């Protein structure tokens, strides 16, 4: 049977902001082709925007609670790939809320209201579903890796080999505050495979690993990382959105970096900003080099 090649990823930048309203996928009107529509958007843009995944409370015009939406979200995720663990405890559906006033120890930024700097998560795909937005703030920023790579290749080609060389990463302890160690392995920030650029990046872990290993980053390393960060944080390369209740964002972690602005939550605990998160291994959606396919990151050895 003849197959149709996947759509080519568009090399978008901030100008895509004006077209975001046209990219939303209505899950209720595309029930039979929802996953295919999401995959097509992931292949073209590196992200997909979905509305109407699961029932909606007609009185409040907001999505229902976690237990109601979870089966819909899990079915959707399972059709995109393999749902994977998000921590060593084996959580498959993670709550994104502010737990900073209740947890004695938690070093994960998504469980606090502070800003999250641009980064990629380990799995192929990240799904965020909004149950309740913050009182204010919490805006998501997305950056197209292809656009960043191509700009560096033209403007600072001397820095590209640095970003394509492997860096050690910090491996934090899940139980001891501040504990961890530098990885024995190295991984490039940028790689190319079958015509696609992919990225794995979290600068604080690169810097922490270099210090722990006694291998300080060189002046050229720092220059390359600074330039990469400056481009990624430039409005020229970013689009921005804030999820409303009942809306979902699907990100391809190898194609798009993401960040989150700090937010102010509601005084009442039951009204707090609350998102649900899935991690999904889906290597077939878009080509990536083997070193950037992290699979089930928290699988037991």
PDB file of C-alpha atoms in Angstrom:
ATOM      1  CA  UNK A   1       0.000   0.000   0.000  1.00  0.00           C
ATOM      2  CA  UNK A   2       1.313   3.439  -0.906  1.00  0.00           C
ATOM      3  CA  UNK A   3       2.129   5.630   2.084  1.00  0.00           C
ATOM      4  CA  UNK A   4       2.152   9.404   2.291  1.00  0.00           C
ATOM      5  CA  UNK A   5       5.317  10.961   3.745  1.00  0.00           C
ATOM      6  CA  UNK A   6       4.800  12.992   6.932  1.00  0.00           C
ATOM      7  CA  UNK A   7       4.496  16.780   6.572  1.00  0.00           C
ATOM      8  CA  UNK A   8       7.766  18.692   6.684  1.00  0.00           C
ATOM      9  CA  UNK A   9       8.299  20.691   9.869  1.00  0.00           C
ATOM     10  CA  UNK A  10       7.816  24.391   9.289  1.00  0.00           C
ATOM     11  CA  UNK A  11      10.680  26.651  10.298  1.00  0.00           C
ATOM     12  CA  UNK A  12       8.470  28.985  12.320  1.00  0.00           C
ATOM     13  CA  UNK A  13       9.354  31.838  14.645  1.00  0.00           C
ATOM     14  CA  UNK A  14       7.384  34.583  16.452  1.00  0.00           C
ATOM     15  CA  UNK A  15       5.317  35.276  13.320  1.00  0.00           C
ATOM     16  CA  UNK A  16       3.381  32.063  13.978  1.00  0.00           C
ATOM     17  CA  UNK A  17       1.795  33.793  16.997  1.00  0.00           C
ATOM     18  CA  UNK A  18      -0.831  35.419  14.802  1.00  0.00           C
ATOM     19  CA  UNK A  19      -1.917  32.049  13.387  1.00  0.00           C
ATOM     20  CA  UNK A  20      -2.317  30.164  16.689  1.00  0.00           C
ATOM     21  CA  UNK A  21      -6.094  30.656  16.752  1.00  0.00           C
ATOM     22  CA  UNK A  22      -6.346  28.610  13.546  1.00  0.00           C
ATOM     23  CA  UNK A  23      -4.249  25.693  14.871  1.00  0.00           C
ATOM     24  CA  UNK A  24      -6.621  24.498  17.604  1.00  0.00           C
ATOM     25  CA  UNK A  25      -7.994  20.988  17.123  1.00  0.00           C
ATOM     26  CA  UNK A  26     -11.541  20.409  18.400  1.00  0.00           C
ATOM     27  CA  UNK A  27     -11.598  16.931  19.930  1.00  0.00           C
ATOM     28  CA  UNK A  28     -15.394  16.801  19.805  1.00  0.00           C
ATOM     29  CA  UNK A  29     -15.640  17.483  16.079  1.00  0.00           C
ATOM     30  CA  UNK A  30     -12.661  15.249  15.181  1.00  0.00           C
ATOM     31  CA  UNK A  31     -13.320  12.330  17.496  1.00  0.00           C
ATOM     32  CA  UNK A  32     -12.449   9.720  14.857  1.00  0.00           C
ATOM     33  CA  UNK A  33      -9.340  11.495  13.629  1.00  0.00           C
ATOM     34  CA  UNK A  34      -8.117  13.309  16.735  1.00  0.00           C
ATOM     35  CA  UNK A  35      -4.813  11.484  17.104  1.00  0.00           C
ATOM     36  CA  UNK A  36      -4.030  11.784  13.383  1.00  0.00           C
ATOM     37  CA  UNK A  37      -4.720  15.527  13.486  1.00  0.00           C
ATOM     38  CA  UNK A  38      -2.495  15.903  16.562  1.00  0.00           C
ATOM     39  CA  UNK A  39       0.333  13.921  14.952  1.00  0.00           C
ATOM     40  CA  UNK A  40       0.113  15.994  11.758  1.00  0.00           C
ATOM     41  CA  UNK A  41       0.417  19.180  13.820  1.00  0.00           C
ATOM     42  CA  UNK A  42       3.347  17.736  15.796  1.00  0.00           C
ATOM     43  CA  UNK A  43       5.130  16.902  12.548  1.00  0.00           C
ATOM     44  CA  UNK A  44       4.529  20.348  11.089  1.00  0.00           C
ATOM     45  CA  UNK A  45       5.003  22.582  14.122  1.00  0.00           C
ATOM     46  CA  UNK A  46       6.446  20.437  16.907  1.00  0.00           C
ATOM     47  CA  UNK A  47       3.313  21.006  18.990  1.00  0.00           C
ATOM     48  CA  UNK A  48      -0.447  20.481  18.874  1.00  0.00           C
ATOM     49  CA  UNK A  49      -3.270  22.438  20.533  1.00  0.00           C
ATOM     50  CA  UNK A  50      -6.406  20.494  21.521  1.00  0.00           C
ATOM     51  CA  UNK A  51      -9.757  21.615  22.928  1.00  0.00           C
ATOM     52  CA  UNK A  52     -12.650  19.529  24.225  1.00  0.00           C
ATOM     53  CA  UNK A  53     -10.758  16.448  25.352  1.00  0.00           C
ATOM     54  CA  UNK A  54     -13.322  14.897  27.677  1.00  0.00           C
ATOM     55  CA  UNK A  55     -16.560  16.286  29.123  1.00  0.00           C
ATOM     56  CA  UNK A  56     -17.080  19.894  30.161  1.00  0.00           C
ATOM     57  CA  UNK A  57     -19.059  21.248  33.107  1.00  0.00           C
ATOM     58  CA  UNK A  58     -21.795  23.263  31.404  1.00  0.00           C
ATOM     59  CA  UNK A  59     -22.469  25.356  34.506  1.00  0.00           C
ATOM     60  CA  UNK A  60     -18.881  26.490  34.961  1.00  0.00           C
ATOM     61  CA  UNK A  61     -17.700  26.091  31.354  1.00  0.00           C
ATOM     62  CA  UNK A  62     -14.592  24.411  32.744  1.00  0.00           C
ATOM     63  CA  UNK A  63     -13.176  20.918  32.582  1.00  0.00           C
ATOM     64  CA  UNK A  64     -14.252  18.471  35.269  1.00  0.00           C
ATOM     65  CA  UNK A  65     -11.965  17.081  37.963  1.00  0.00           C
ATOM     66  CA  UNK A  66      -8.955  14.796  37.662  1.00  0.00           C
ATOM     67  CA  UNK A  67     -10.808  11.492  38.025  1.00  0.00           C
ATOM     68  CA  UNK A  68     -13.255  12.368  35.250  1.00  0.00           C
ATOM     69  CA  UNK A  69     -10.723  13.625  32.692  1.00  0.00           C
ATOM     70  CA  UNK A  70      -7.957  11.069  33.378  1.00  0.00           C
ATOM     71  CA  UNK A  71      -9.437   8.210  31.280  1.00  0.00           C
ATOM     72  CA  UNK A  72      -9.909  10.523  28.280  1.00  0.00           C
ATOM     73  CA  UNK A  73      -6.391  11.874  28.614  1.00  0.00           C
ATOM     74  CA  UNK A  74      -4.871   8.411  29.002  1.00  0.00           C
ATOM     75  CA  UNK A  75      -6.699   7.053  25.949  1.00  0.00           C
ATOM     76  CA  UNK A  76      -5.544  10.011  23.889  1.00  0.00           C
ATOM     77  CA  UNK A  77      -1.934   9.611  25.063  1.00  0.00           C
ATOM     78  CA  UNK A  78      -1.891   5.858  24.461  1.00  0.00           C
ATOM     79  CA  UNK A  79      -2.869   6.404  20.817  1.00  0.00           C
ATOM     80  CA  UNK A  80       0.075   8.767  20.328  1.00  0.00           C
ATOM     81  CA  UNK A  81       2.672   6.367  21.780  1.00  0.00           C
ATOM     82  CA  UNK A  82       3.647   4.600  24.991  1.00  0.00           C
ATOM     83  CA  UNK A  83       2.849   6.423  28.240  1.00  0.00           C
ATOM     84  CA  UNK A  84       5.963   6.375  30.432  1.00  0.00           C
ATOM     85  CA  UNK A  85       6.902   6.981  34.066  1.00  0.00           C
ATOM     86  CA  UNK A  86       7.669  10.519  35.199  1.00  0.00           C
ATOM     87  CA  UNK A  87       9.657   9.721  38.321  1.00  0.00           C
ATOM     88  CA  UNK A  88      11.198   6.809  40.181  1.00  0.00           C
ATOM     89  CA  UNK A  89       7.913   6.270  42.013  1.00  0.00           C
ATOM     90  CA  UNK A  90       6.386   5.315  38.682  1.00  0.00           C
ATOM     91  CA  UNK A  91       3.747   8.065  38.316  1.00  0.00           C
ATOM     92  CA  UNK A  92       2.097   7.934  34.893  1.00  0.00           C
ATOM     93  CA  UNK A  93      -0.219  10.945  35.276  1.00  0.00           C
ATOM     94  CA  UNK A  94       1.392  13.791  37.198  1.00  0.00           C
ATOM     95  CA  UNK A  95      -0.296  16.747  38.889  1.00  0.00           C
ATOM     96  CA  UNK A  96       1.176  20.143  38.018  1.00  0.00           C
ATOM     97  CA  UNK A  97       0.276  22.305  41.007  1.00  0.00           C
ATOM     98  CA  UNK A  98       1.866  24.439  43.697  1.00  0.00           C
ATOM     99  CA  UNK A  99       2.876  22.069  46.492  1.00  0.00           C
ATOM    100  CA  UNK A 100       5.597  24.328  47.902  1.00  0.00           C
ATOM    101  CA  UNK A 101       3.657  25.084  51.087  1.00  0.00           C
ATOM    102  CA  UNK A 102       2.861  21.447  51.885  1.00  0.00           C
ATOM    103  CA  UNK A 103       5.887  19.380  50.793  1.00  0.00           C
ATOM    104  CA  UNK A 104       8.818  19.210  53.191  1.00  0.00           C
ATOM    105  CA  UNK A 105      11.122  18.453  50.263  1.00  0.00           C
ATOM    106  CA  UNK A 106      10.480  18.893  46.593  1.00  0.00           C
ATOM    107  CA  UNK A 107      13.098  20.098  44.109  1.00  0.00           C
ATOM    108  CA  UNK A 108      10.868  19.931  41.038  1.00  0.00           C
ATOM    109  CA  UNK A 109       9.954  23.332  39.638  1.00  0.00           C
ATOM    110  CA  UNK A 110       6.618  22.240  38.224  1.00  0.00           C
ATOM    111  CA  UNK A 111       5.365  21.794  41.815  1.00  0.00           C
ATOM    112  CA  UNK A 112       5.913  25.477  42.632  1.00  0.00           C
ATOM    113  CA  UNK A 113       4.605  28.763  41.176  1.00  0.00           C
ATOM    114  CA  UNK A 114       7.989  30.095  40.069  1.00  0.00           C
ATOM    115  CA  UNK A 115       9.317  30.650  36.578  1.00  0.00           C
ATOM    116  CA  UNK A 116      10.602  27.613  34.651  1.00  0.00           C
ATOM    117  CA  UNK A 117      13.435  28.412  32.240  1.00  0.00           C
ATOM    118  CA  UNK A 118      13.538  27.059  28.700  1.00  0.00           C
ATOM    119  CA  UNK A 119      14.248  23.345  28.580  1.00  0.00           C
ATOM    120  CA  UNK A 120      13.228  20.009  27.115  1.00  0.00           C
ATOM    121  CA  UNK A 121      11.754  17.091  29.065  1.00  0.00           C
ATOM    122  CA  UNK A 122      13.120  13.535  28.623  1.00  0.00           C
ATOM    123  CA  UNK A 123      10.295  11.816  26.670  1.00  0.00           C
ATOM    124  CA  UNK A 124       9.391  12.287  23.017  1.00  0.00           C
ATOM    125  CA  UNK A 125       6.071  13.933  23.842  1.00  0.00           C
ATOM    126  CA  UNK A 126       4.714  16.005  26.698  1.00  0.00           C
ATOM    127  CA  UNK A 127       0.948  16.457  27.153  1.00  0.00           C
ATOM    128  CA  UNK A 128      -0.337  19.211  29.438  1.00  0.00           C
ATOM    129  CA  UNK A 129      -4.072  19.375  30.145  1.00  0.00           C
ATOM    130  CA  UNK A 130      -5.480  22.325  32.086  1.00  0.00           C
ATOM    131  CA  UNK A 131      -8.075  21.623  34.761  1.00  0.00           C
ATOM    132  CA  UNK A 132      -7.886  25.135  36.229  1.00  0.00           C
ATOM    133  CA  UNK A 133      -5.738  28.157  35.291  1.00  0.00           C
ATOM    134  CA  UNK A 134      -3.927  30.412  37.737  1.00  0.00           C
ATOM    135  CA  UNK A 135      -5.385  33.680  38.935  1.00  0.00           C
ATOM    136  CA  UNK A 136      -2.786  35.365  36.727  1.00  0.00           C
ATOM    137  CA  UNK A 137       0.405  34.387  34.895  1.00  0.00           C
ATOM    138  CA  UNK A 138       1.578  30.882  34.046  1.00  0.00           C
ATOM    139  CA  UNK A 139       2.092  31.682  30.361  1.00  0.00           C
ATOM    140  CA  UNK A 140       3.868  29.026  28.283  1.00  0.00           C
ATOM    141  CA  UNK A 141       6.679  29.962  25.906  1.00  0.00           C
ATOM    142  CA  UNK A 142       7.555  27.683  22.967  1.00  0.00           C
ATOM    143  CA  UNK A 143      10.707  27.841  20.847  1.00  0.00           C
ATOM    144  CA  UNK A 144      11.307  26.096  17.530  1.00  0.00           C
ATOM    145  CA  UNK A 145      14.627  24.194  17.609  1.00  0.00           C
ATOM    146  CA  UNK A 146      14.949  24.176  13.806  1.00  0.00           C
ATOM    147  CA  UNK A 147      14.858  27.985  13.701  1.00  0.00           C
ATOM    148  CA  UNK A 148      17.483  28.309  16.457  1.00  0.00           C
ATOM    149  CA  UNK A 149      19.776  25.766  14.802  1.00  0.00           C
ATOM    150  CA  UNK A 150      19.532  27.423  11.382  1.00  0.00           C
ATOM    151  CA  UNK A 151      20.231  30.871  12.810  1.00  0.00           C
ATOM    152  CA  UNK A 152      23.355  29.621  14.584  1.00  0.00           C
ATOM    153  CA  UNK A 153      24.521  27.806  11.441  1.00  0.00           C
ATOM    154  CA  UNK A 154      24.430  31.092   9.509  1.00  0.00           C
ATOM    155  CA  UNK A 155      25.429  33.651  12.144  1.00  0.00           C
ATOM    156  CA  UNK A 156      27.811  31.697  14.399  1.00  0.00           C
ATOM    157  CA  UNK A 157      28.795  28.451  12.667  1.00  0.00           C
ATOM    158  CA  UNK A 158      31.855  28.235  14.946  1.00  0.00           C
ATOM    159  CA  UNK A 159      29.555  27.550  17.914  1.00  0.00           C
ATOM    160  CA  UNK A 160      27.534  24.768  16.309  1.00  0.00           C
ATOM    161  CA  UNK A 161      30.183  22.030  16.871  1.00  0.00           C
ATOM    162  CA  UNK A 162      30.225  22.920  20.583  1.00  0.00           C
ATOM    163  CA  UNK A 163      26.481  22.405  20.880  1.00  0.00           C
ATOM    164  CA  UNK A 164      26.766  19.163  18.903  1.00  0.00           C
ATOM    165  CA  UNK A 165      29.439  17.827  21.270  1.00  0.00           C
ATOM    166  CA  UNK A 166      28.377  15.821  24.271  1.00  0.00           C
ATOM    167  CA  UNK A 167      27.973  17.367  27.745  1.00  0.00           C
ATOM    168  CA  UNK A 168      27.692  15.586  31.076  1.00  0.00           C
ATOM    169  CA  UNK A 169      24.385  15.986  32.922  1.00  0.00           C
ATOM    170  CA  UNK A 170      23.574  16.231  36.621  1.00  0.00           C
ATOM    171  CA  UNK A 171      21.577  13.287  37.929  1.00  0.00           C
ATOM    172  CA  UNK A 172      19.719  14.568  41.033  1.00  0.00           C
ATOM    173  CA  UNK A 173      18.653  12.412  43.922  1.00  0.00           C
ATOM    174  CA  UNK A 174      14.906  11.915  44.285  1.00  0.00           C
ATOM    175  CA  UNK A 175      15.154  11.579  48.072  1.00  0.00           C
ATOM    176  CA  UNK A 176      18.028  13.747  49.337  1.00  0.00           C
ATOM    177  CA  UNK A 177      17.894  17.546  48.958  1.00  0.00           C
ATOM    178  CA  UNK A 178      20.810  18.785  46.855  1.00  0.00           C
ATOM    179  CA  UNK A 179      22.279  15.309  46.399  1.00  0.00           C
ATOM    180  CA  UNK A 180      23.174  13.760  43.061  1.00  0.00           C
ATOM    181  CA  UNK A 181      26.118  13.173  40.765  1.00  0.00           C
ATOM    182  CA  UNK A 182      27.498  13.916  37.322  1.00  0.00           C
ATOM    183  CA  UNK A 183      26.562  11.412  34.648  1.00  0.00           C
ATOM    184  CA  UNK A 184      29.161   8.996  33.336  1.00  0.00           C
ATOM    185  CA  UNK A 185      27.759   9.578  29.842  1.00  0.00           C
ATOM    186  CA  UNK A 186      27.629  12.681  27.678  1.00  0.00           C
ATOM    187  CA  UNK A 187      24.867  13.876  25.358  1.00  0.00           C
ATOM    188  CA  UNK A 188      24.859  16.562  22.614  1.00  0.00           C
ATOM    189  CA  UNK A 189      22.452  19.477  22.887  1.00  0.00           C
ATOM    190  CA  UNK A 190      21.757  19.543  19.148  1.00  0.00           C
ATOM    191  CA  UNK A 191      21.779  16.640  16.699  1.00  0.00           C
ATOM    192  CA  UNK A 192      20.628  16.022  13.129  1.00  0.00           C
ATOM    193  CA  UNK A 193      19.001  12.846  11.846  1.00  0.00           C
ATOM    194  CA  UNK A 194      17.163  12.189   8.570  1.00  0.00           C
ATOM    195  CA  UNK A 195      16.835  15.886   7.856  1.00  0.00           C
ATOM    196  CA  UNK A 196      15.486  16.837  11.316  1.00  0.00           C
ATOM    197  CA  UNK A 197      17.234  18.752  14.093  1.00  0.00           C
ATOM    198  CA  UNK A 198      16.606  17.516  17.636  1.00  0.00           C
ATOM    199  CA  UNK A 199      17.433  18.943  21.055  1.00  0.00           C
ATOM    200  CA  UNK A 200      17.943  17.799  24.648  1.00  0.00           C
ATOM    201  CA  UNK A 201      18.665  20.712  26.981  1.00  0.00           C
ATOM    202  CA  UNK A 202      18.579  21.892  30.575  1.00  0.00           C
ATOM    203  CA  UNK A 203      21.495  24.213  31.291  1.00  0.00           C
ATOM    204  CA  UNK A 204      21.444  24.052  35.128  1.00  0.00           C
ATOM    205  CA  UNK A 205      22.085  20.298  34.919  1.00  0.00           C
ATOM    206  CA  UNK A 206      24.991  20.808  32.491  1.00  0.00           C
ATOM    207  CA  UNK A 207      26.610  23.354  34.797  1.00  0.00           C
ATOM    208  CA  UNK A 208      26.035  21.288  37.932  1.00  0.00           C
ATOM    209  CA  UNK A 209      27.535  18.205  36.279  1.00  0.00           C
ATOM    210  CA  UNK A 210      30.626  20.092  35.123  1.00  0.00           C
ATOM    211  CA  UNK A 211      31.242  21.336  38.658  1.00  0.00           C
ATOM    212  CA  UNK A 212      30.645  17.931  40.264  1.00  0.00           C
ATOM    213  CA  UNK A 213      32.906  16.162  37.780  1.00  0.00           C
ATOM    214  CA  UNK A 214      35.706  18.703  38.261  1.00  0.00           C
ATOM    215  CA  UNK A 215      35.560  19.519  34.553  1.00  0.00           C
ATOM    216  CA  UNK A 216      34.804  23.256  34.308  1.00  0.00           C
ATOM    217  CA  UNK A 217      33.114  24.440  31.136  1.00  0.00           C
ATOM    218  CA  UNK A 218      35.539  26.164  28.790  1.00  0.00           C
ATOM    219  CA  UNK A 219      35.182  29.793  27.732  1.00  0.00           C
ATOM    220  CA  UNK A 220      33.972  28.559  24.327  1.00  0.00           C
ATOM    221  CA  UNK A 221      31.433  26.252  26.005  1.00  0.00           C
ATOM    222  CA  UNK A 222      30.017  29.153  28.001  1.00  0.00           C
ATOM    223  CA  UNK A 223      29.934  31.371  24.931  1.00  0.00           C
ATOM    224  CA  UNK A 224      28.011  28.739  22.961  1.00  0.00           C
ATOM    225  CA  UNK A 225      25.527  28.150  25.785  1.00  0.00           C
ATOM    226  CA  UNK A 226      25.049  31.893  26.306  1.00  0.00           C
ATOM    227  CA  UNK A 227      24.397  32.432  22.609  1.00  0.00           C
ATOM    228  CA  UNK A 228      21.964  29.505  22.478  1.00  0.00           C
ATOM    229  CA  UNK A 229      20.097  30.843  25.522  1.00  0.00           C
ATOM    230  CA  UNK A 230      20.012  34.392  24.145  1.00  0.00           C
ATOM    231  CA  UNK A 231      18.378  33.207  20.933  1.00  0.00           C
ATOM    232  CA  UNK A 232      15.924  30.913  22.704  1.00  0.00           C
ATOM    233  CA  UNK A 233      14.870  33.718  25.066  1.00  0.00           C
ATOM    234  CA  UNK A 234      14.533  36.270  22.297  1.00  0.00           C
ATOM    235  CA  UNK A 235      10.955  37.271  21.388  1.00  0.00           C
ATOM    236  CA  UNK A 236      12.013  36.745  17.757  1.00  0.00           C
ATOM    237  CA  UNK A 237      11.936  32.971  18.206  1.00  0.00           C
ATOM    238  CA  UNK A 238       9.105  32.535  20.723  1.00  0.00           C
ATOM    239  CA  UNK A 239       5.378  32.030  20.658  1.00  0.00           C
ATOM    240  CA  UNK A 240       3.310  32.317  23.845  1.00  0.00           C
ATOM    241  CA  UNK A 241       0.021  30.930  25.109  1.00  0.00           C
ATOM    242  CA  UNK A 242      -1.846  30.342  28.355  1.00  0.00           C
ATOM    243  CA  UNK A 243      -4.028  27.268  28.632  1.00  0.00           C
ATOM    244  CA  UNK A 244      -7.632  27.697  29.738  1.00  0.00           C
ATOM    245  CA  UNK A 245      -9.616  25.003  31.518  1.00  0.00           C
ATOM    246  CA  UNK A 246     -10.312  22.116  29.158  1.00  0.00           C
ATOM    247  CA  UNK A 247      -7.421  22.930  26.811  1.00  0.00           C
ATOM    248  CA  UNK A 248      -4.433  20.688  26.126  1.00  0.00           C
ATOM    249  CA  UNK A 249      -0.946  21.326  24.778  1.00  0.00           C
ATOM    250  CA  UNK A 250       1.065  18.496  23.203  1.00  0.00           C
ATOM    251  CA  UNK A 251       4.785  19.179  22.736  1.00  0.00           C
ATOM    252  CA  UNK A 252       7.441  17.268  20.836  1.00  0.00           C
ATOM    253  CA  UNK A 253      10.406  17.586  23.202  1.00  0.00           C
ATOM    254  CA  UNK A 254      12.987  17.026  20.505  1.00  0.00           C
ATOM    255  CA  UNK A 255      11.518  19.723  18.236  1.00  0.00           C
ATOM    256  CA  UNK A 256      10.408  22.417  20.697  1.00  0.00           C
ATOM    257  CA  UNK A 257      11.802  23.857  23.927  1.00  0.00           C
ATOM    258  CA  UNK A 258       9.341  25.186  26.467  1.00  0.00           C
ATOM    259  CA  UNK A 259       9.260  27.456  29.494  1.00  0.00           C
ATOM    260  CA  UNK A 260       6.651  28.797  31.908  1.00  0.00           C
ATOM    261  CA  UNK A 261       6.248  32.210  33.445  1.00  0.00           C
ATOM    262  CA  UNK A 262       5.718  32.562  37.190  1.00  0.00           C
ATOM    263  CA  UNK A 263       2.110  32.771  38.299  1.00  0.00           C
ATOM    264  CA  UNK A 264      -0.085  34.098  41.105  1.00  0.00           C
ATOM    265  CA  UNK A 265      -2.560  31.532  42.378  1.00  0.00           C
ATOM    266  CA  UNK A 266      -5.968  31.855  43.966  1.00  0.00           C
ATOM    267  CA  UNK A 267      -6.096  32.166  47.781  1.00  0.00           C
ATOM    268  CA  UNK A 268      -8.484  29.210  48.032  1.00  0.00           C
ATOM    269  CA  UNK A 269      -6.635  25.902  47.722  1.00  0.00           C
ATOM    270  CA  UNK A 270      -9.441  24.247  45.751  1.00  0.00           C
ATOM    271  CA  UNK A 271      -9.161  26.922  43.022  1.00  0.00           C
ATOM    272  CA  UNK A 272      -5.413  26.570  42.530  1.00  0.00           C
ATOM    273  CA  UNK A 273      -3.872  26.261  39.100  1.00  0.00           C
ATOM    274  CA  UNK A 274      -4.000  22.571  38.243  1.00  0.00           C
ATOM    275  CA  UNK A 275      -2.682  20.841  35.141  1.00  0.00           C
ATOM    276  CA  UNK A 276      -2.260  17.154  34.369  1.00  0.00           C
ATOM    277  CA  UNK A 277       0.848  15.895  32.594  1.00  0.00           C
ATOM    278  CA  UNK A 278       1.625  12.824  30.520  1.00  0.00           C
ATOM    279  CA  UNK A 279       5.028  11.717  29.236  1.00  0.00           C
ATOM    280  CA  UNK A 280       4.900   9.667  26.043  1.00  0.00           C
ATOM    281  CA  UNK A 281       7.548   7.725  24.151  1.00  0.00           C
ATOM    282  CA  UNK A 282       6.720   8.074  20.435  1.00  0.00           C
ATOM    283  CA  UNK A 283       9.894   7.820  18.323  1.00  0.00           C
ATOM    284  CA  UNK A 284       8.013   7.127  15.067  1.00  0.00           C
ATOM    285  CA  UNK A 285       6.377  10.562  14.907  1.00  0.00           C
ATOM    286  CA  UNK A 286       9.544  12.459  13.980  1.00  0.00           C
ATOM    287  CA  UNK A 287      13.123  11.307  13.255  1.00  0.00           C
ATOM    288  CA  UNK A 288      15.658  11.827  16.044  1.00  0.00           C
ATOM    289  CA  UNK A 289      19.155  10.464  16.594  1.00  0.00           C
ATOM    290  CA  UNK A 290      19.422   7.462  18.915  1.00  0.00           C
ATOM    291  CA  UNK A 291      21.206   9.544  21.581  1.00  0.00           C
ATOM    292  CA  UNK A 292      18.123  11.781  21.778  1.00  0.00           C
ATOM    293  CA  UNK A 293      15.567   8.981  22.059  1.00  0.00           C
ATOM    294  CA  UNK A 294      15.411   8.603  25.837  1.00  0.00           C
ATOM    295  CA  UNK A 295      12.494   6.166  25.945  1.00  0.00           C
ATOM    296  CA  UNK A 296      11.155   5.343  29.412  1.00  0.00           C
ATOM    297  CA  UNK A 297      13.559   7.637  31.256  1.00  0.00           C
ATOM    298  CA  UNK A 298      12.734   6.278  34.717  1.00  0.00           C
ATOM    299  CA  UNK A 299      12.542   2.597  33.769  1.00  0.00           C
ATOM    300  CA  UNK A 300      14.226   0.346  36.290  1.00  0.00           C
ATOM    301  CA  UNK A 301      17.625  -0.883  35.138  1.00  0.00           C
TER     302      UNK A 301
END
